[in-house]
Amino acid sequence: MNRHPYHHGNLRAVLLAEAERTLRDQGIDQLSLRDLARHAGVSHAAPRRHFADRQALLDALAEAGYQRLDDQLHAAIDIAGDDHRTRLRAVAAAYIRFATHDAALLELMYAVKSGPHSAALDAASGRLLTTFDNEVREAQQAGTLLPGDPGRVRLLILAIVQGIAGLITTGSIDARLADELIADAAELFTHGPR
Amino acid sequence: MNRHPYHHGNLRAVLLAEAERTLRDQGIDQLSLRDLARHAGVSHAAPRRHFADRQALLDALAEAGYQRLDDQLHAAIDIAGDDHRTRLRAVAAAYIRFATHDAALLELMYAVKSGPHSAALDAASGRLLTTFDNEVREAQQAGTLLPGDPGRVRLLILAIVQGIAGLITTGSIDARLADELIADAAELFTHGPR
DNA sequence: ACCTGAACACCGTTCAAGT
DNA sequence: ACCTGAACACCGTTCAAGT
């Protein structure tokens, strides 16, 4: 609200928030440091104090994205309660919600992860993986999920959930059909096809 | 081989070939019209005759990508022979081979498909979908694939295949583990989990 | 019909200088 | 400690002019 709020140390946060909005609304191609600086009311060189280059900003966005996704999965798990079938579907639904609401961010998260990345990013994505792993392991122990190597089962579930999210993002299917596909997949992974 | 080969009508093809190479080796961010023109030995404005803007070049790359992927799937099917189990796994393997060899191109193909696109692109992606559909339908009729709405079964298979490809692209798994996951998925979709 | 060269408005990045 | 302003090397795009 001040005329000079950026001398008080919140420029970094303001830039990140605006970048996340632009990423969601206009895509990564439209994300420009100079544009962010203009929106924040600072010179085009000011962001340099907080992000060494454009990639550093993208890394920070990805790290925050992993953190937020993990938070949302945990929230979904907490609401779902004790039944493992319900929990698994809640996690899948929460992941797909994130993937469709922040498709460009999720893509960025994976792209950043496959290149060289910071320890902080690694920790954030590691937490997400642990969240997934725990659910799969517990569901298997409870007999809800089909048996087999937990690592492979987790990867298969991850693949199909991410695949369904991709179908929505590319406009191949709508949310209603996505729900049916999740139900089909859940059936397959918990009961078997017949 | 001539000093002036671009007055003979092959600049478009040369630009497309070089663009495909750059996309594969260096990613879409490094793909610049001016750079392509330099490599081809023409002025920076020359590509304009063949591609209205950068997006038009990307559209052309995507269309060629759909065509080539469809060709490779048909080749894999032809080699696989008559057994539907073998054919399905051959299609999945061919798709994943394309997805890992041309990850950036495949991403571009989906991105272009979700935005506004040309009739030619629609036709090319339509042919690919038909190839998939035929395999699923035939495998279902032969009793190889689990029954149910063919459209939903096709989408589920598409999701898991694309999901596995994504896991490879992001470096989460290697080719050996990918093969095991495909085998797991094939088991799931043809026999059921137990 | 196809290509060139100059021009314009945008980038990311760097760096001396300001407060 | 943080921000500014000028500068540099790159883009994509446009357009008059050349062959």
Tab-separated table of C-alpha atoms (C1' of nucleotides) in Angstrom:
chain	number	residue	atom	x	y	z
A	1	MET	CA	0.000	0.000	0.000
A	2	ASN	CA	3.009	2.295	0.507
A	3	ARG	CA	4.506	4.089	-2.426
A	4	HIS	CA	7.836	2.387	-1.810
A	5	PRO	CA	7.024	-1.077	-0.533
A	6	TYR	CA	9.958	-2.659	-2.347
A	7	HIS	CA	12.606	-1.175	-0.154
A	8	HIS	CA	11.201	-3.288	2.626
A	9	GLY	CA	12.202	-6.665	1.353
A	10	ASN	CA	9.034	-7.981	-0.225
A	11	LEU	CA	9.929	-7.500	-3.901
A	12	ARG	CA	10.913	-11.137	-4.181
A	13	ALA	CA	7.512	-12.298	-2.922
A	14	VAL	CA	5.660	-9.812	-5.128
A	15	LEU	CA	7.571	-10.977	-8.208
A	16	LEU	CA	6.907	-14.636	-7.443
A	17	ALA	CA	3.187	-14.071	-6.892
A	18	GLU	CA	2.801	-12.101	-10.115
A	19	ALA	CA	4.887	-14.665	-12.014
A	20	GLU	CA	2.647	-17.483	-10.809
A	21	ARG	CA	-0.408	-15.569	-11.991
A	22	THR	CA	1.081	-14.833	-15.404
A	23	LEU	CA	2.182	-18.444	-15.768
A	24	ARG	CA	-1.366	-19.609	-15.074
A	25	ASP	CA	-3.194	-17.038	-17.173
A	26	GLN	CA	-0.865	-16.554	-20.116
A	27	GLY	CA	1.683	-19.352	-20.237
A	28	ILE	CA	5.423	-19.488	-19.807
A	29	ASP	CA	6.145	-17.775	-23.145
A	30	GLN	CA	4.555	-14.586	-21.845
A	31	LEU	CA	6.550	-14.618	-18.614
A	32	SER	CA	9.124	-11.826	-18.849
A	33	LEU	CA	11.342	-10.416	-16.125
A	34	ARG	CA	10.977	-6.914	-17.532
A	35	ASP	CA	7.205	-7.242	-17.502
A	36	LEU	CA	7.208	-8.452	-13.910
A	37	ALA	CA	9.411	-5.516	-12.942
A	38	ARG	CA	7.024	-3.088	-14.651
A	39	HIS	CA	4.026	-4.574	-12.824
A	40	ALA	CA	5.901	-4.269	-9.533
A	41	GLY	CA	6.808	-0.656	-10.286
A	42	VAL	CA	10.574	-1.164	-10.189
A	43	SER	CA	13.274	-0.853	-12.801
A	44	HIS	CA	13.961	-3.762	-15.141
A	45	ALA	CA	17.251	-4.498	-13.358
A	46	ALA	CA	15.767	-4.672	-9.866
A	47	PRO	CA	14.742	-8.359	-9.988
A	48	ARG	CA	18.427	-9.218	-10.422
A	49	ARG	CA	18.924	-8.696	-6.649
A	50	HIS	CA	16.503	-11.543	-5.939
A	51	PHE	CA	16.896	-13.839	-8.950
A	52	ALA	CA	20.251	-14.202	-10.690
A	53	ASP	CA	18.546	-14.830	-14.016
A	54	ARG	CA	15.244	-15.944	-15.518
A	55	GLN	CA	15.976	-19.595	-14.789
A	56	ALA	CA	16.469	-18.816	-11.095
A	57	LEU	CA	12.952	-17.341	-11.012
A	58	LEU	CA	11.578	-20.460	-12.720
A	59	ASP	CA	13.410	-22.657	-10.202
A	60	ALA	CA	11.848	-20.733	-7.330
A	61	LEU	CA	8.392	-21.079	-8.924
A	62	ALA	CA	8.902	-24.828	-9.293
A	63	GLU	CA	10.022	-25.223	-5.688
A	64	ALA	CA	6.991	-23.306	-4.410
A	65	GLY	CA	4.826	-25.429	-6.701
A	66	TYR	CA	6.114	-28.688	-5.220
A	67	GLN	CA	5.486	-27.344	-1.736
A	68	ARG	CA	1.952	-26.253	-2.540
A	69	LEU	CA	1.072	-29.500	-4.322
A	70	ASP	CA	2.310	-31.520	-1.360
A	71	ASP	CA	0.243	-29.361	1.003
A	72	GLN	CA	-2.877	-29.886	-1.109
A	73	LEU	CA	-2.363	-33.664	-1.219
A	74	HIS	CA	-1.989	-33.784	2.546
A	75	ALA	CA	-5.134	-31.690	2.954
A	76	ALA	CA	-7.033	-34.089	0.675
A	77	ILE	CA	-5.728	-37.088	2.632
A	78	ASP	CA	-6.764	-35.550	5.944
A	79	ILE	CA	-10.300	-34.937	4.717
A	80	ALA	CA	-10.586	-38.421	3.179
A	81	GLY	CA	-10.203	-40.207	6.510
A	82	ASP	CA	-9.090	-43.774	7.120
A	83	ASP	CA	-10.400	-45.792	4.178
A	84	HIS	CA	-7.528	-46.413	1.763
A	85	ARG	CA	-9.731	-46.610	-1.307
A	86	THR	CA	-11.152	-43.185	-0.485
A	87	ARG	CA	-7.705	-41.788	0.302
A	88	LEU	CA	-6.174	-42.995	-2.969
A	89	ARG	CA	-8.977	-41.484	-5.003
A	90	ALA	CA	-8.737	-38.259	-3.007
A	91	VAL	CA	-4.997	-38.020	-3.732
A	92	ALA	CA	-5.555	-38.704	-7.436
A	93	ALA	CA	-8.341	-36.108	-7.578
A	94	ALA	CA	-6.244	-33.494	-5.745
A	95	TYR	CA	-3.281	-34.102	-8.064
A	96	ILE	CA	-5.452	-33.771	-11.152
A	97	ARG	CA	-7.047	-30.623	-9.763
A	98	PHE	CA	-3.594	-29.089	-9.379
A	99	ALA	CA	-2.517	-30.339	-12.810
A	100	THR	CA	-5.474	-28.706	-14.535
A	101	HIS	CA	-5.499	-25.487	-12.507
A	102	ASP	CA	-1.736	-24.970	-12.864
A	103	ALA	CA	-0.848	-26.949	-15.976
A	104	ALA	CA	2.011	-24.651	-17.033
A	105	LEU	CA	3.436	-24.647	-13.505
A	106	LEU	CA	3.374	-28.445	-13.280
A	107	GLU	CA	5.088	-28.696	-16.654
A	108	LEU	CA	7.713	-26.272	-15.411
A	109	MET	CA	8.128	-28.303	-12.221
A	110	TYR	CA	8.925	-31.427	-14.223
A	111	ALA	CA	11.154	-29.588	-16.707
A	112	VAL	CA	13.183	-28.016	-13.917
A	113	LYS	CA	13.416	-31.367	-12.148
A	114	SER	CA	14.907	-33.064	-15.211
A	115	GLY	CA	17.644	-30.446	-15.600
A	116	PRO	CA	20.211	-29.411	-12.995
A	117	HIS	CA	18.431	-28.274	-9.843
A	118	SER	CA	18.959	-26.973	-6.343
A	119	ALA	CA	18.971	-28.908	-3.085
A	120	ALA	CA	15.859	-27.024	-1.971
A	121	LEU	CA	13.976	-28.130	-5.077
A	122	ASP	CA	15.140	-31.687	-4.570
A	123	ALA	CA	13.915	-31.612	-0.981
A	124	ALA	CA	10.511	-30.241	-2.028
A	125	SER	CA	10.000	-32.841	-4.753
A	126	GLY	CA	11.293	-35.516	-2.376
A	127	ARG	CA	8.591	-34.652	0.142
A	128	LEU	CA	5.966	-35.049	-2.580
A	129	LEU	CA	7.341	-38.461	-3.523
A	130	THR	CA	7.266	-39.540	0.121
A	131	THR	CA	3.625	-38.515	0.383
A	132	PHE	CA	2.810	-40.718	-2.602
A	133	ASP	CA	4.923	-43.599	-1.349
A	134	ASN	CA	3.293	-43.650	2.056
A	135	GLU	CA	-0.199	-43.830	0.589
A	136	VAL	CA	0.709	-46.657	-1.763
A	137	ARG	CA	2.499	-48.654	0.934
A	138	GLU	CA	-0.317	-48.294	3.441
A	139	ALA	CA	-2.954	-49.175	0.856
A	140	GLN	CA	-0.997	-52.259	-0.116
A	141	GLN	CA	-0.577	-53.344	3.502
A	142	ALA	CA	-4.303	-52.895	4.022
A	143	GLY	CA	-4.902	-55.106	0.987
A	144	THR	CA	-6.717	-52.345	-0.864
A	145	LEU	CA	-4.158	-52.033	-3.626
A	146	LEU	CA	-2.894	-54.874	-5.774
A	147	PRO	CA	0.323	-56.460	-4.455
A	148	GLY	CA	3.755	-56.266	-6.077
A	149	ASP	CA	6.853	-54.082	-5.950
A	150	PRO	CA	5.615	-50.886	-4.211
A	151	GLY	CA	7.986	-48.761	-6.272
A	152	ARG	CA	6.584	-50.071	-9.537
A	153	VAL	CA	2.998	-49.820	-8.356
A	154	ARG	CA	3.618	-46.230	-7.308
A	155	LEU	CA	5.155	-45.405	-10.686
A	156	LEU	CA	2.260	-47.003	-12.567
A	157	ILE	CA	-0.253	-44.988	-10.548
A	158	LEU	CA	1.810	-41.838	-11.030
A	159	ALA	CA	1.963	-42.509	-14.772
A	160	ILE	CA	-1.769	-42.983	-15.198
A	161	VAL	CA	-2.702	-40.020	-12.989
A	162	GLN	CA	-0.266	-37.757	-14.810
A	163	GLY	CA	-1.476	-39.208	-18.123
A	164	ILE	CA	-5.112	-38.402	-17.318
A	165	ALA	CA	-4.101	-34.905	-16.238
A	166	GLY	CA	-2.335	-34.488	-19.589
A	167	LEU	CA	-5.460	-35.549	-21.479
A	168	ILE	CA	-7.403	-32.785	-19.707
A	169	THR	CA	-4.694	-30.181	-20.275
A	170	THR	CA	-4.503	-30.891	-23.995
A	171	GLY	CA	-8.262	-30.652	-24.276
A	172	SER	CA	-8.700	-34.310	-25.243
A	173	ILE	CA	-11.196	-34.935	-22.441
A	174	ASP	CA	-13.307	-32.905	-20.025
A	175	ALA	CA	-13.527	-33.064	-16.229
A	176	ARG	CA	-16.522	-35.406	-16.249
A	177	LEU	CA	-14.788	-37.982	-18.451
A	178	ALA	CA	-11.656	-37.581	-16.335
A	179	ASP	CA	-13.628	-38.593	-13.253
A	180	GLU	CA	-14.860	-41.703	-15.065
A	181	LEU	CA	-11.306	-42.568	-16.112
A	182	ILE	CA	-10.083	-42.188	-12.533
A	183	ALA	CA	-12.892	-44.504	-11.418
A	184	ASP	CA	-11.887	-47.014	-14.120
A	185	ALA	CA	-8.242	-46.818	-13.080
A	186	ALA	CA	-9.103	-47.161	-9.387
A	187	GLU	CA	-11.190	-50.225	-10.227
A	188	LEU	CA	-8.271	-51.690	-12.162
A	189	PHE	CA	-5.743	-51.066	-9.410
A	190	THR	CA	-7.876	-52.189	-6.493
A	191	HIS	CA	-10.220	-54.922	-7.752
A	192	GLY	CA	-8.839	-55.996	-11.083
A	193	PRO	CA	-10.742	-55.730	-14.368
A	194	ARG	CA	-13.418	-58.328	-13.679
B	1	MET	CA	25.400	-28.603	-52.905
B	2	ASN	CA	24.917	-25.494	-55.091
B	3	ARG	CA	25.799	-22.111	-53.752
B	4	HIS	CA	22.238	-20.946	-54.293
B	5	PRO	CA	20.013	-23.924	-53.589
B	6	TYR	CA	17.339	-21.765	-51.969
B	7	HIS	CA	16.144	-20.219	-55.130
B	8	HIS	CA	14.989	-23.646	-56.196
B	9	GLY	CA	12.171	-24.062	-53.727
B	10	ASN	CA	13.672	-26.240	-51.000
B	11	LEU	CA	14.213	-23.590	-48.315
B	12	ARG	CA	11.027	-24.653	-46.549
B	13	ALA	CA	12.198	-28.258	-46.306
B	14	VAL	CA	15.699	-27.231	-45.197
B	15	LEU	CA	14.281	-24.996	-42.466
B	16	LEU	CA	11.944	-27.722	-41.219
B	17	ALA	CA	14.706	-30.336	-41.103
B	18	GLU	CA	17.083	-28.049	-39.236
B	19	ALA	CA	14.292	-26.970	-36.867
B	20	GLU	CA	13.521	-30.593	-36.033
B	21	ARG	CA	17.176	-31.207	-35.266
B	22	THR	CA	17.490	-28.122	-33.059
B	23	LEU	CA	14.274	-29.032	-31.257
B	24	ARG	CA	15.628	-32.494	-30.493
B	25	ASP	CA	19.166	-31.436	-29.533
B	26	GLN	CA	18.610	-28.140	-27.803
B	27	GLY	CA	14.948	-27.718	-26.945
B	28	ILE	CA	12.260	-25.312	-28.068
B	29	ASP	CA	13.758	-22.333	-26.245
B	30	GLN	CA	16.796	-22.422	-28.514
B	31	LEU	CA	14.707	-22.592	-31.676
B	32	SER	CA	15.009	-19.204	-33.391
B	33	LEU	CA	13.922	-18.215	-36.881
B	34	ARG	CA	16.973	-15.987	-37.286
B	35	ASP	CA	19.264	-18.851	-36.313
B	36	LEU	CA	17.590	-21.207	-38.777
B	37	ALA	CA	17.987	-18.589	-41.516
B	38	ARG	CA	21.690	-18.225	-40.674
B	39	HIS	CA	22.209	-21.984	-40.835
B	40	ALA	CA	20.454	-22.083	-44.190
B	41	GLY	CA	22.573	-19.216	-45.491
B	42	VAL	CA	19.693	-16.845	-46.170
B	43	SER	CA	18.684	-13.500	-44.723
B	44	HIS	CA	16.682	-13.388	-41.497
B	45	ALA	CA	13.579	-12.295	-43.394
B	46	ALA	CA	13.653	-15.122	-45.943
B	47	PRO	CA	11.732	-17.694	-43.828
B	48	ARG	CA	8.774	-15.317	-43.908
B	49	ARG	CA	7.968	-16.518	-47.439
B	50	HIS	CA	7.390	-20.045	-46.131
B	51	PHE	CA	6.179	-19.501	-42.581
B	52	ALA	CA	4.064	-16.485	-41.693
B	53	ASP	CA	5.526	-16.410	-38.186
B	54	ARG	CA	7.264	-18.604	-35.640
B	55	GLN	CA	4.022	-20.285	-34.669
B	56	ALA	CA	3.424	-21.335	-38.278
B	57	LEU	CA	6.794	-23.103	-38.264
B	58	LEU	CA	5.886	-24.866	-34.998
B	59	ASP	CA	2.535	-25.902	-36.492
B	60	ALA	CA	4.309	-27.408	-39.496
B	61	LEU	CA	6.718	-29.270	-37.201
B	62	ALA	CA	3.797	-30.648	-35.201
B	63	GLU	CA	1.960	-31.795	-38.301
B	64	ALA	CA	5.053	-33.590	-39.627
B	65	GLY	CA	5.502	-35.112	-36.169
B	66	TYR	CA	1.991	-36.570	-36.143
B	67	GLN	CA	2.565	-38.017	-39.601
B	68	ARG	CA	5.889	-39.594	-38.655
B	69	LEU	CA	4.578	-41.008	-35.373
B	70	ASP	CA	1.642	-42.572	-37.194
B	71	ASP	CA	4.014	-44.092	-39.768
B	72	GLN	CA	6.198	-45.568	-37.024
B	73	LEU	CA	3.193	-47.067	-35.230
B	74	HIS	CA	2.000	-48.684	-38.459
B	75	ALA	CA	5.493	-50.056	-39.092
B	76	ALA	CA	5.574	-51.536	-35.577
B	77	ILE	CA	2.132	-53.085	-36.085
B	78	ASP	CA	3.155	-54.627	-39.402
B	79	ILE	CA	6.224	-56.226	-37.861
B	80	ALA	CA	4.298	-57.469	-34.821
B	81	GLY	CA	2.031	-59.735	-36.841
B	82	ASP	CA	-1.420	-61.054	-35.915
B	83	ASP	CA	-1.317	-61.605	-32.153
B	84	HIS	CA	-3.123	-58.734	-30.462
B	85	ARG	CA	-1.085	-58.929	-27.275
B	86	THR	CA	2.109	-58.566	-29.303
B	87	ARG	CA	0.643	-55.779	-31.408
B	88	LEU	CA	-0.507	-53.743	-28.403
B	89	ARG	CA	2.898	-53.972	-26.776
B	90	ALA	CA	4.587	-53.101	-30.071
B	91	VAL	CA	2.425	-49.981	-30.410
B	92	ALA	CA	3.153	-48.952	-26.828
B	93	ALA	CA	6.888	-49.515	-27.308
B	94	ALA	CA	6.934	-47.553	-30.596
B	95	TYR	CA	5.049	-44.666	-29.015
B	96	ILE	CA	7.425	-44.546	-26.071
B	97	ARG	CA	10.420	-44.732	-28.411
B	98	PHE	CA	9.118	-41.675	-30.253
B	99	ALA	CA	8.289	-39.907	-26.981
B	100	THR	CA	11.813	-40.336	-25.636
B	101	HIS	CA	13.667	-39.673	-28.899
B	102	ASP	CA	11.602	-36.563	-29.685
B	103	ALA	CA	10.306	-35.455	-26.318
B	104	ALA	CA	10.275	-31.745	-27.168
B	105	LEU	CA	8.528	-32.408	-30.470
B	106	LEU	CA	5.815	-34.516	-28.814
B	107	GLU	CA	5.266	-31.803	-26.230
B	108	LEU	CA	4.957	-29.304	-29.051
B	109	MET	CA	2.497	-31.573	-30.860
B	110	TYR	CA	0.201	-31.653	-27.837
B	111	ALA	CA	0.597	-27.939	-27.136
B	112	VAL	CA	-0.277	-27.034	-30.708
B	113	LYS	CA	-3.211	-29.428	-30.640
B	114	SER	CA	-4.728	-27.777	-27.579
B	115	GLY	CA	-4.601	-24.290	-29.108
B	116	PRO	CA	-6.161	-23.201	-32.388
B	117	HIS	CA	-4.857	-25.361	-35.217
B	118	SER	CA	-5.090	-26.001	-38.937
B	119	ALA	CA	-7.211	-28.567	-40.753
B	120	ALA	CA	-4.051	-30.372	-41.909
B	121	LEU	CA	-2.883	-30.774	-38.312
B	122	ASP	CA	-6.302	-32.003	-37.296
B	123	ALA	CA	-6.232	-34.578	-40.093
B	124	ALA	CA	-2.747	-35.792	-39.101
B	125	SER	CA	-3.639	-36.162	-35.424
B	126	GLY	CA	-6.940	-37.749	-36.444
B	127	ARG	CA	-5.105	-40.462	-38.381
B	128	LEU	CA	-3.025	-41.212	-35.287
B	129	LEU	CA	-6.143	-41.527	-33.162
B	130	THR	CA	-7.698	-43.877	-35.711
B	131	THR	CA	-4.607	-46.088	-35.602
B	132	PHE	CA	-4.947	-46.342	-31.828
B	133	ASP	CA	-8.691	-46.913	-31.976
B	134	ASN	CA	-8.414	-49.744	-34.478
B	135	GLU	CA	-5.891	-51.618	-32.360
B	136	VAL	CA	-7.961	-51.283	-29.204
B	137	ARG	CA	-11.193	-52.326	-30.927
B	138	GLU	CA	-9.622	-55.350	-32.601
B	139	ALA	CA	-7.896	-56.442	-29.384
B	140	GLN	CA	-11.196	-56.153	-27.519
B	141	GLN	CA	-13.060	-58.158	-30.164
B	142	ALA	CA	-10.367	-60.823	-29.975
B	143	GLY	CA	-10.871	-60.936	-26.214
B	144	THR	CA	-7.269	-59.919	-25.556
B	145	LEU	CA	-8.140	-56.611	-23.934
B	146	LEU	CA	-10.514	-56.130	-21.048
B	147	PRO	CA	-14.090	-55.297	-22.141
B	148	GLY	CA	-15.880	-51.993	-21.614
B	149	ASP	CA	-16.414	-48.728	-23.474
B	150	PRO	CA	-13.703	-48.803	-26.212
B	151	GLY	CA	-13.291	-45.044	-26.027
B	152	ARG	CA	-12.560	-45.131	-22.307
B	153	VAL	CA	-10.248	-48.118	-22.621
B	154	ARG	CA	-8.346	-46.336	-25.384
B	155	LEU	CA	-8.022	-43.202	-23.263
B	156	LEU	CA	-6.801	-45.175	-20.255
B	157	ILE	CA	-4.140	-46.893	-22.366
B	158	LEU	CA	-3.179	-43.583	-23.943
B	159	ALA	CA	-2.905	-42.030	-20.476
B	160	ILE	CA	-0.661	-44.724	-19.058
B	161	VAL	CA	1.567	-44.915	-22.137
B	162	GLN	CA	1.966	-41.136	-22.208
B	163	GLY	CA	2.481	-41.168	-18.452
B	164	ILE	CA	5.299	-43.722	-18.696
B	165	ALA	CA	6.871	-41.716	-21.521
B	166	GLY	CA	6.735	-38.664	-19.281
B	167	LEU	CA	8.498	-40.515	-16.460
B	168	ILE	CA	11.355	-41.320	-18.849
B	169	THR	CA	11.529	-37.794	-20.239
B	170	THR	CA	11.735	-36.242	-16.787
B	171	GLY	CA	14.484	-38.672	-15.808
B	172	SER	CA	12.389	-40.388	-13.125
B	173	ILE	CA	12.959	-43.829	-14.636
B	174	ASP	CA	15.275	-45.443	-17.180
B	175	ALA	CA	14.448	-47.509	-20.264
B	176	ARG	CA	14.774	-50.851	-18.437
B	177	LEU	CA	12.290	-49.871	-15.736
B	178	ALA	CA	10.022	-48.437	-18.429
B	179	ASP	CA	9.890	-51.844	-20.105
B	180	GLU	CA	8.916	-53.440	-16.820
B	181	LEU	CA	6.177	-50.864	-16.297
B	182	ILE	CA	4.832	-51.510	-19.786
B	183	ALA	CA	4.785	-55.216	-18.996
B	184	ASP	CA	2.946	-54.496	-15.709
B	185	ALA	CA	0.435	-52.312	-17.523
B	186	ALA	CA	-0.075	-54.866	-20.280
B	187	GLU	CA	-0.697	-57.518	-17.625
B	188	LEU	CA	-3.223	-55.256	-15.945
B	189	PHE	CA	-5.103	-54.464	-19.143
B	190	THR	CA	-5.156	-57.967	-20.550
B	191	HIS	CA	-5.278	-60.405	-17.633
B	192	GLY	CA	-6.143	-58.336	-14.634
B	193	PRO	CA	-3.948	-57.972	-11.537
B	194	ARG	CA	-4.162	-61.550	-10.276
C	1	DA	C1'	8.037	-15.821	-57.076
C	2	DC	C1'	11.501	-15.386	-53.796
C	3	DC	C1'	15.001	-13.014	-51.153
C	4	DT	C1'	17.549	-8.743	-48.964
C	5	DG	C1'	18.498	-4.864	-45.703
C	6	DA	C1'	17.021	-1.487	-42.723
C	7	DA	C1'	13.940	-0.539	-39.077
C	8	DC	C1'	11.064	-1.177	-34.820
C	9	DA	C1'	9.713	-2.915	-30.488
C	10	DC	C1'	10.673	-6.216	-27.511
C	11	DC	C1'	13.825	-9.444	-24.578
C	12	DG	C1'	17.744	-11.078	-20.921
C	13	DT	C1'	21.897	-9.696	-18.981
C	14	DT	C1'	25.615	-6.663	-17.331
C	15	DC	C1'	27.584	-2.845	-14.799
C	16	DA	C1'	28.679	1.588	-13.084
C	17	DA	C1'	26.324	4.683	-10.353
C	18	DG	C1'	22.973	6.278	-7.054
C	19	DT	C1'	20.285	6.115	-2.117
D	1	DA	C1'	21.499	-3.681	1.122
D	2	DC	C1'	18.782	-2.571	-2.632
D	3	DC	C1'	17.529	-0.125	-6.774
D	4	DT	C1'	18.346	2.839	-11.263
D	5	DG	C1'	19.731	3.942	-16.088
D	6	DA	C1'	22.425	3.217	-19.918
D	7	DA	C1'	24.352	-0.222	-22.783
D	8	DC	C1'	24.872	-4.649	-25.426
D	9	DA	C1'	23.570	-8.586	-27.948
D	10	DC	C1'	19.919	-11.031	-29.104
D	11	DC	C1'	14.852	-11.864	-30.750
D	12	DG	C1'	10.254	-11.710	-33.949
D	13	DT	C1'	8.030	-8.985	-37.205
D	14	DT	C1'	7.319	-5.584	-40.900
D	15	DC	C1'	8.126	-3.440	-45.333
D	16	DA	C1'	10.166	-1.183	-49.150
D	17	DA	C1'	13.317	-2.566	-52.437
D	18	DG	C1'	15.973	-5.718	-55.231
D	19	DT	C1'	16.561	-10.061	-58.741
